[in-house]
Short mmCIF file of C-alpha atoms in Angstrom, two decimals:
data_model
loop_
_atom_site.label_atom_id
_atom_site.label_comp_id
_atom_site.label_asym_id
_atom_site.label_seq_id
_atom_site.Cartn_x
_atom_site.Cartn_y
_atom_site.Cartn_z
CA MET A 1 0.00 0.00 0.00
CA SER A 2 1.43 3.37 -1.02
CA ALA A 3 2.35 6.10 1.46
CA ALA A 4 -0.11 8.45 -0.24
CA LEU A 5 -3.02 5.98 0.25
CA LEU A 6 -2.12 5.43 3.91
CA HIS A 7 -2.10 9.16 4.44
CA ARG A 8 -5.59 9.50 2.96
CA LEU A 9 -6.95 6.62 5.11
CA LYS A 10 -5.45 7.89 8.37
CA PRO A 11 -8.45 10.10 9.46
CA ALA A 12 -10.95 7.27 8.93
CA VAL A 13 -8.79 4.76 10.82
CA SER A 14 -8.37 7.21 13.69
CA LEU A 15 -12.15 7.80 13.93
CA ALA A 16 -12.90 4.06 13.90
CA SER A 17 -10.34 3.54 16.64
CA ARG A 18 -11.95 6.21 18.83
CA LEU A 19 -15.45 4.77 18.32
CA TRP A 20 -14.26 1.26 19.19
CA SER A 21 -12.62 2.43 22.39
CA CYS A 22 -15.64 4.49 23.59
CA LYS A 23 -17.14 3.19 26.82
CA PRO A 24 -20.94 2.77 27.01
CA PRO A 25 -22.74 5.43 29.03
CA ARG A 26 -22.89 4.52 32.70
CA ILE A 27 -26.24 4.26 34.48
CA GLU A 28 -25.74 5.17 38.11
CA PRO A 29 -27.43 2.30 40.03
CA SER A 30 -28.06 4.46 43.07
CA SER A 31 -30.37 6.82 41.22
CA ALA A 32 -34.10 6.27 41.66
CA ALA A 33 -34.77 6.40 37.91
CA ALA A 34 -32.14 3.77 37.14
CA SER A 35 -33.43 1.60 39.96
CA VAL A 36 -36.98 1.72 38.60
CA ARG A 37 -35.81 0.91 35.07
CA LEU A 38 -33.86 -2.09 36.28
CA TYR A 39 -36.74 -3.35 38.41
CA SER A 40 -39.39 -3.05 35.71
CA GLY A 41 -37.23 -4.24 32.83
CA LEU A 42 -34.18 -6.37 33.53
CA MET A 43 -35.08 -7.09 37.15
CA GLU A 44 -32.39 -7.07 39.80
CA PRO A 45 -30.54 -10.30 40.64
CA ARG A 46 -32.23 -10.68 44.03
CA ALA A 47 -35.65 -9.37 43.04
CA PRO A 48 -38.63 -11.71 43.35
CA LEU A 49 -39.96 -13.49 40.31
CA PHE A 50 -43.07 -11.57 39.28
CA ARG A 51 -45.98 -12.17 36.89
CA GLN A 52 -49.13 -10.11 36.27
CA LEU A 53 -52.13 -12.13 35.06
CA PHE A 54 -55.54 -10.98 33.81
CA GLU A 55 -59.13 -12.26 33.93
CA SER A 56 -61.16 -10.56 31.21
CA GLU A 57 -64.77 -10.89 32.42
CA SER A 58 -64.22 -8.99 35.67
CA SER A 59 -61.07 -7.17 34.47
CA THR A 60 -59.22 -8.56 37.49
CA TYR A 61 -55.46 -8.72 37.88
CA THR A 62 -53.91 -11.67 39.69
CA TYR A 63 -50.29 -11.34 40.81
CA LEU A 64 -47.76 -14.12 41.26
CA LEU A 65 -44.59 -13.47 43.28
CA ALA A 66 -41.93 -16.03 44.13
CA ASP A 67 -38.44 -16.40 45.54
CA ALA A 68 -36.08 -17.50 42.77
CA ASP A 69 -34.00 -19.70 45.09
CA SER A 70 -36.48 -21.40 47.42
CA ARG A 71 -39.24 -21.35 44.73
CA GLU A 72 -41.81 -20.42 47.38
CA ALA A 73 -44.65 -18.35 45.92
CA VAL A 74 -47.71 -16.31 46.84
CA LEU A 75 -50.69 -15.46 44.65
CA ILE A 76 -52.67 -12.23 45.12
CA ASP A 77 -56.37 -12.02 44.17
CA PRO A 78 -56.87 -15.32 42.32
CA VAL A 79 -60.07 -15.68 40.28
CA LEU A 80 -62.12 -18.88 40.18
CA GLU A 81 -62.28 -19.08 36.38
CA THR A 82 -58.49 -18.83 35.93
CA VAL A 83 -57.28 -21.21 38.63
CA ASP A 84 -56.14 -23.88 36.15
CA ARG A 85 -54.22 -21.31 34.09
CA ASP A 86 -52.49 -19.99 37.19
CA LEU A 87 -51.59 -23.46 38.44
CA GLN A 88 -50.18 -24.41 35.05
CA LEU A 89 -47.86 -21.38 35.16
CA ILE A 90 -46.85 -22.14 38.76
CA ASN A 91 -46.02 -25.74 37.82
CA GLU A 92 -44.13 -24.70 34.67
CA LEU A 93 -41.97 -22.34 36.71
CA GLY A 94 -41.31 -25.02 39.33
CA LEU A 95 -42.85 -23.04 42.17
CA THR A 96 -44.50 -24.09 45.43
CA LEU A 97 -47.57 -22.01 46.21
CA LYS A 98 -47.65 -21.22 49.92
CA VAL A 99 -50.33 -18.54 50.41
CA ALA A 100 -53.31 -17.27 48.41
CA LEU A 101 -53.93 -13.65 49.38
CA ASN A 102 -56.99 -11.50 48.80
CA THR A 103 -56.92 -7.72 48.99
CA HIS A 104 -60.58 -7.68 50.12
CA CYS A 105 -63.87 -9.57 49.88
CA HIS A 106 -64.67 -9.08 46.20
CA ALA A 107 -68.14 -8.22 44.91
CA ASP A 108 -67.62 -8.68 41.17
CA HIS A 109 -66.13 -12.18 41.03
CA ILE A 110 -65.61 -15.31 43.10
CA THR A 111 -62.10 -15.70 44.42
CA GLY A 112 -60.12 -18.73 43.30
CA THR A 113 -58.88 -19.34 46.83
CA GLY A 114 -61.24 -22.21 47.65
CA LEU A 115 -60.51 -24.16 44.48
CA LEU A 116 -56.79 -23.55 44.90
CA LYS A 117 -56.94 -25.00 48.42
CA LYS A 118 -58.57 -28.09 46.96
CA LYS A 119 -55.86 -28.51 44.34
CA VAL A 120 -52.73 -27.46 46.28
CA PHE A 121 -51.90 -29.45 49.40
CA GLY A 122 -51.09 -27.32 52.42
CA LEU A 123 -52.01 -24.01 50.78
CA LYS A 124 -53.03 -21.27 53.23
CA SER A 125 -55.57 -18.53 52.55
CA ALA A 126 -55.22 -14.99 53.88
CA ILE A 127 -57.45 -11.92 54.08
CA SER A 128 -58.05 -8.98 56.42
CA LYS A 129 -59.43 -9.77 59.87
CA HIS A 130 -61.88 -6.91 59.27
CA SER A 131 -63.29 -8.43 56.07
CA GLY A 132 -65.76 -10.77 57.76
CA ALA A 133 -64.47 -13.57 55.51
CA ALA A 134 -63.08 -16.92 56.61
CA ALA A 135 -59.40 -17.64 56.00
CA ASP A 136 -56.53 -19.58 57.49
CA ILE A 137 -54.67 -16.32 58.19
CA GLN A 138 -56.48 -13.21 59.41
CA LEU A 139 -54.26 -10.25 58.60
CA SER A 140 -53.86 -6.86 60.27
CA GLU A 141 -51.69 -3.75 59.96
CA GLY A 142 -47.94 -4.36 59.86
CA GLU A 143 -48.00 -8.14 59.52
CA ARG A 144 -45.72 -9.79 56.97
CA ILE A 145 -46.28 -12.65 54.56
CA GLY A 146 -43.01 -14.38 53.78
CA PHE A 147 -42.01 -16.39 50.71
CA GLY A 148 -38.38 -17.44 50.73
CA ARG A 149 -36.19 -14.44 51.54
CA HIS A 150 -38.91 -12.02 50.41
CA SER A 151 -42.00 -10.68 52.15
CA LEU A 152 -45.04 -8.48 51.71
CA THR A 153 -46.10 -6.08 54.45
CA VAL A 154 -49.77 -5.47 55.18
CA ARG A 155 -51.18 -1.94 55.18
CA GLU A 156 -54.84 -1.58 56.10
CA THR A 157 -56.56 0.65 53.52
CA PRO A 158 -60.31 0.55 54.27
CA GLY A 159 -62.90 2.70 52.53
CA HIS A 160 -63.98 0.59 49.57
CA THR A 161 -64.72 -2.10 52.16
CA ASP A 162 -63.82 -2.42 55.84
CA GLY A 163 -61.35 -5.17 55.01
CA CYS A 164 -59.30 -3.67 52.19
CA LEU A 165 -55.56 -4.32 52.37
CA THR A 166 -52.56 -3.11 50.40
CA TYR A 167 -49.58 -5.47 50.19
CA VAL A 168 -46.19 -3.73 49.94
CA SER A 169 -42.91 -5.40 48.96
CA GLU A 170 -40.06 -5.20 51.46
CA ASP A 171 -38.15 -2.70 49.31
CA GLU A 172 -41.28 -0.55 48.85
CA ARG A 173 -41.02 -0.73 45.08
CA MET A 174 -44.30 -2.58 44.55
CA ALA A 175 -47.71 -1.99 46.15
CA PHE A 176 -50.69 -4.22 45.42
CA THR A 177 -53.54 -1.87 46.21
CA GLY A 178 -56.66 -3.93 45.51
CA ASP A 179 -59.62 -1.63 44.86
CA ALA A 180 -58.48 1.11 47.23
CA LEU A 181 -56.36 2.78 44.54
CA LEU A 182 -56.84 2.08 40.85
CA ILE A 183 -54.93 3.59 37.94
CA ARG A 184 -56.40 7.12 37.68
CA GLY A 185 -59.30 6.04 39.86
CA CYS A 186 -60.38 4.22 43.03
CA GLY A 187 -62.91 1.70 44.25
CA ARG A 188 -66.51 2.75 44.75
CA THR A 189 -67.82 3.46 48.25
CA ASP A 190 -71.57 2.95 47.96
CA PHE A 191 -71.86 -0.62 49.35
CA GLN A 192 -70.00 -3.17 51.55
CA GLN A 193 -69.24 -0.70 54.37
CA GLY A 194 -67.94 1.83 51.85
CA SER A 195 -66.89 5.25 53.14
CA PRO A 196 -65.36 7.98 50.93
CA GLN A 197 -63.85 9.70 53.97
CA ARG A 198 -62.06 6.53 55.09
CA LEU A 199 -60.91 5.71 51.57
CA TYR A 200 -59.44 9.20 51.07
CA GLU A 201 -57.58 8.94 54.38
CA SER A 202 -56.36 5.41 53.62
CA VAL A 203 -54.91 6.32 50.24
CA HIS A 204 -53.25 9.52 51.42
CA LYS A 205 -51.80 8.06 54.63
CA LYS A 206 -50.97 4.48 53.63
CA ILE A 207 -50.25 4.57 49.87
CA PHE A 208 -49.28 8.13 48.94
CA THR A 209 -46.65 8.04 51.71
CA LEU A 210 -44.73 5.33 49.83
CA PRO A 211 -41.75 6.38 47.66
CA GLY A 212 -42.78 8.19 44.51
CA HIS A 213 -41.23 5.55 42.26
CA CYS A 214 -43.17 2.71 43.95
CA PHE A 215 -45.18 0.82 41.34
CA ILE A 216 -48.95 0.66 41.88
CA TYR A 217 -50.54 -2.66 40.89
CA PRO A 218 -54.34 -2.53 41.31
CA ALA A 219 -56.88 -5.35 41.47
CA HIS A 220 -58.66 -4.12 38.34
CA ASP A 221 -58.31 -1.97 35.27
CA TYR A 222 -60.97 -1.37 32.64
CA LYS A 223 -58.88 0.55 30.09
CA GLY A 224 -55.98 -1.81 29.45
CA GLN A 225 -53.54 -0.08 31.80
CA THR A 226 -51.29 -2.39 33.78
CA VAL A 227 -49.26 -0.32 36.24
CA SER A 228 -48.84 3.18 37.64
CA THR A 229 -46.63 4.79 40.28
CA VAL A 230 -47.26 6.70 43.50
CA ASP A 231 -45.99 9.92 41.92
CA GLU A 232 -48.26 9.52 38.90
CA GLU A 233 -51.37 8.99 41.00
CA LYS A 234 -50.51 11.89 43.31
CA LYS A 235 -50.29 14.13 40.24
CA PHE A 236 -52.90 12.79 37.83
CA ASN A 237 -55.57 10.79 39.71
CA PRO A 238 -58.73 12.79 38.89
CA ARG A 239 -60.41 11.91 42.20
CA LEU A 240 -57.67 11.69 44.80
CA THR A 241 -55.95 14.92 43.82
CA LYS A 242 -59.06 16.77 45.02
CA THR A 243 -59.80 18.02 48.52
CA LEU A 244 -61.59 15.68 50.90
CA SER A 245 -64.94 17.47 50.48
CA GLU A 246 -64.61 17.42 46.70
CA PHE A 247 -63.73 13.72 46.77
CA VAL A 248 -66.72 12.89 48.97
CA ASN A 249 -69.01 14.75 46.61
CA ILE A 250 -67.61 12.88 43.59
CA MET A 251 -67.96 9.47 45.25
CA ASN A 252 -71.49 10.15 46.50
CA ASN A 253 -72.67 11.01 43.01
CA LEU A 254 -71.20 8.26 40.83
CA ASN A 255 -74.59 6.54 40.43
CA LEU A 256 -73.05 3.27 39.27
CA PRO A 257 -75.07 0.08 38.70
CA LYS A 258 -74.41 -2.61 41.26
CA PRO A 259 -71.95 -5.36 40.23
CA LYS A 260 -73.69 -8.13 38.27
CA LYS A 261 -72.28 -10.93 40.41
CA ILE A 262 -72.53 -9.30 43.84
CA ASP A 263 -75.37 -11.55 45.05
CA ILE A 264 -73.35 -14.71 44.42
CA SER A 265 -69.78 -13.42 44.79
CA VAL A 266 -69.95 -11.92 48.28
CA PRO A 267 -71.60 -14.95 49.98
CA ALA A 268 -69.14 -17.30 48.26
CA ASN A 269 -66.12 -15.16 49.11
CA LEU A 270 -67.10 -14.98 52.78
CA VAL A 271 -66.60 -18.74 53.21
CA CYS A 272 -64.32 -20.17 50.53
CA GLY A 273 -61.10 -19.09 52.26
CA LEU A 274 -61.53 -22.11 54.50
CA HIS A 275 -63.69 -24.38 52.38
CA ASP A 276 -63.25 -25.87 48.94
CA ILE A 277 -65.54 -24.75 46.10
#
C-alpha cells in the first residue's frame, strides 16, 4: 500500500479507533430512575420473580410473586375461572404455592382461593381480619407474609370495604392496592361498608406516603392499563388529587349500577377461604 493511500486513510482509521474504544454510558445504580428501570425491565438479581395475570370478564389482575432460590410463591387475588391457568404457570416455573392472598372480599367475582386449596396441598388462605371472611390467616396492619427471603407487608386501607388491604414489597417498590387505589381512579364506596372519607384517608396516609417511584398494581383496570406509580397517581388521579370534600361529593354522586355478580360473589367469598368450592 502506497504512502499516499495510507495518508488519505489515516483520518478514517483514527475515527474508527476512537469509536471502538468508547465506553458505554454509565447508568448510576443508586439513582431512583435507574433503579426503577432495572426493576421493571431487567429485574435485579435478588428481586422476586413476578408475573401479572388478567381475567377478562371482571377485568381482574392476579399477581404471582416467588423467591427465585427457594421457589416459594404467593398469589394475590386469584379468580375462580383462571385457577387452572395460574396453576399451570406455577407448575411450569417449578414453584410451590404457599399462600393465596386476597386484597378484600370481592363483589364482582368469586375468588379462586377455595378451588386452589382443593388442588394445592397445604395451601393457606389470607385476608383482612376486618373483612368478615373466613381464612386460614387473618391479617392486620404491619404483619408480613413471607415467601423465601422475600416478604409483603400489610397496610390496612379501608374505605372501599372495611377489610381492604394493600400489600407492599419489602423494598417498597411494589404496592398491590386492591380496589383502594386504581390507575387514575379508586374503588366505589356505595356498598359493603364503603366510606369515601375513610378511603381518602387510607390512600393519602398508607399509599401516597410510599416512595414516589413505587409501582402501583391494582386489582382491576378497565382501560388496558397495567401499572402506575405513587408519583403519577398523586399528580394525575382525577379523584384523589381533590380536597376531601370534593372527593366525597364525587364518590357520592357516581350513580353506578351494582356489580352483576354481587349476590353470588360476596356470599361465596365470605366462606371459601376455609372451604373448597
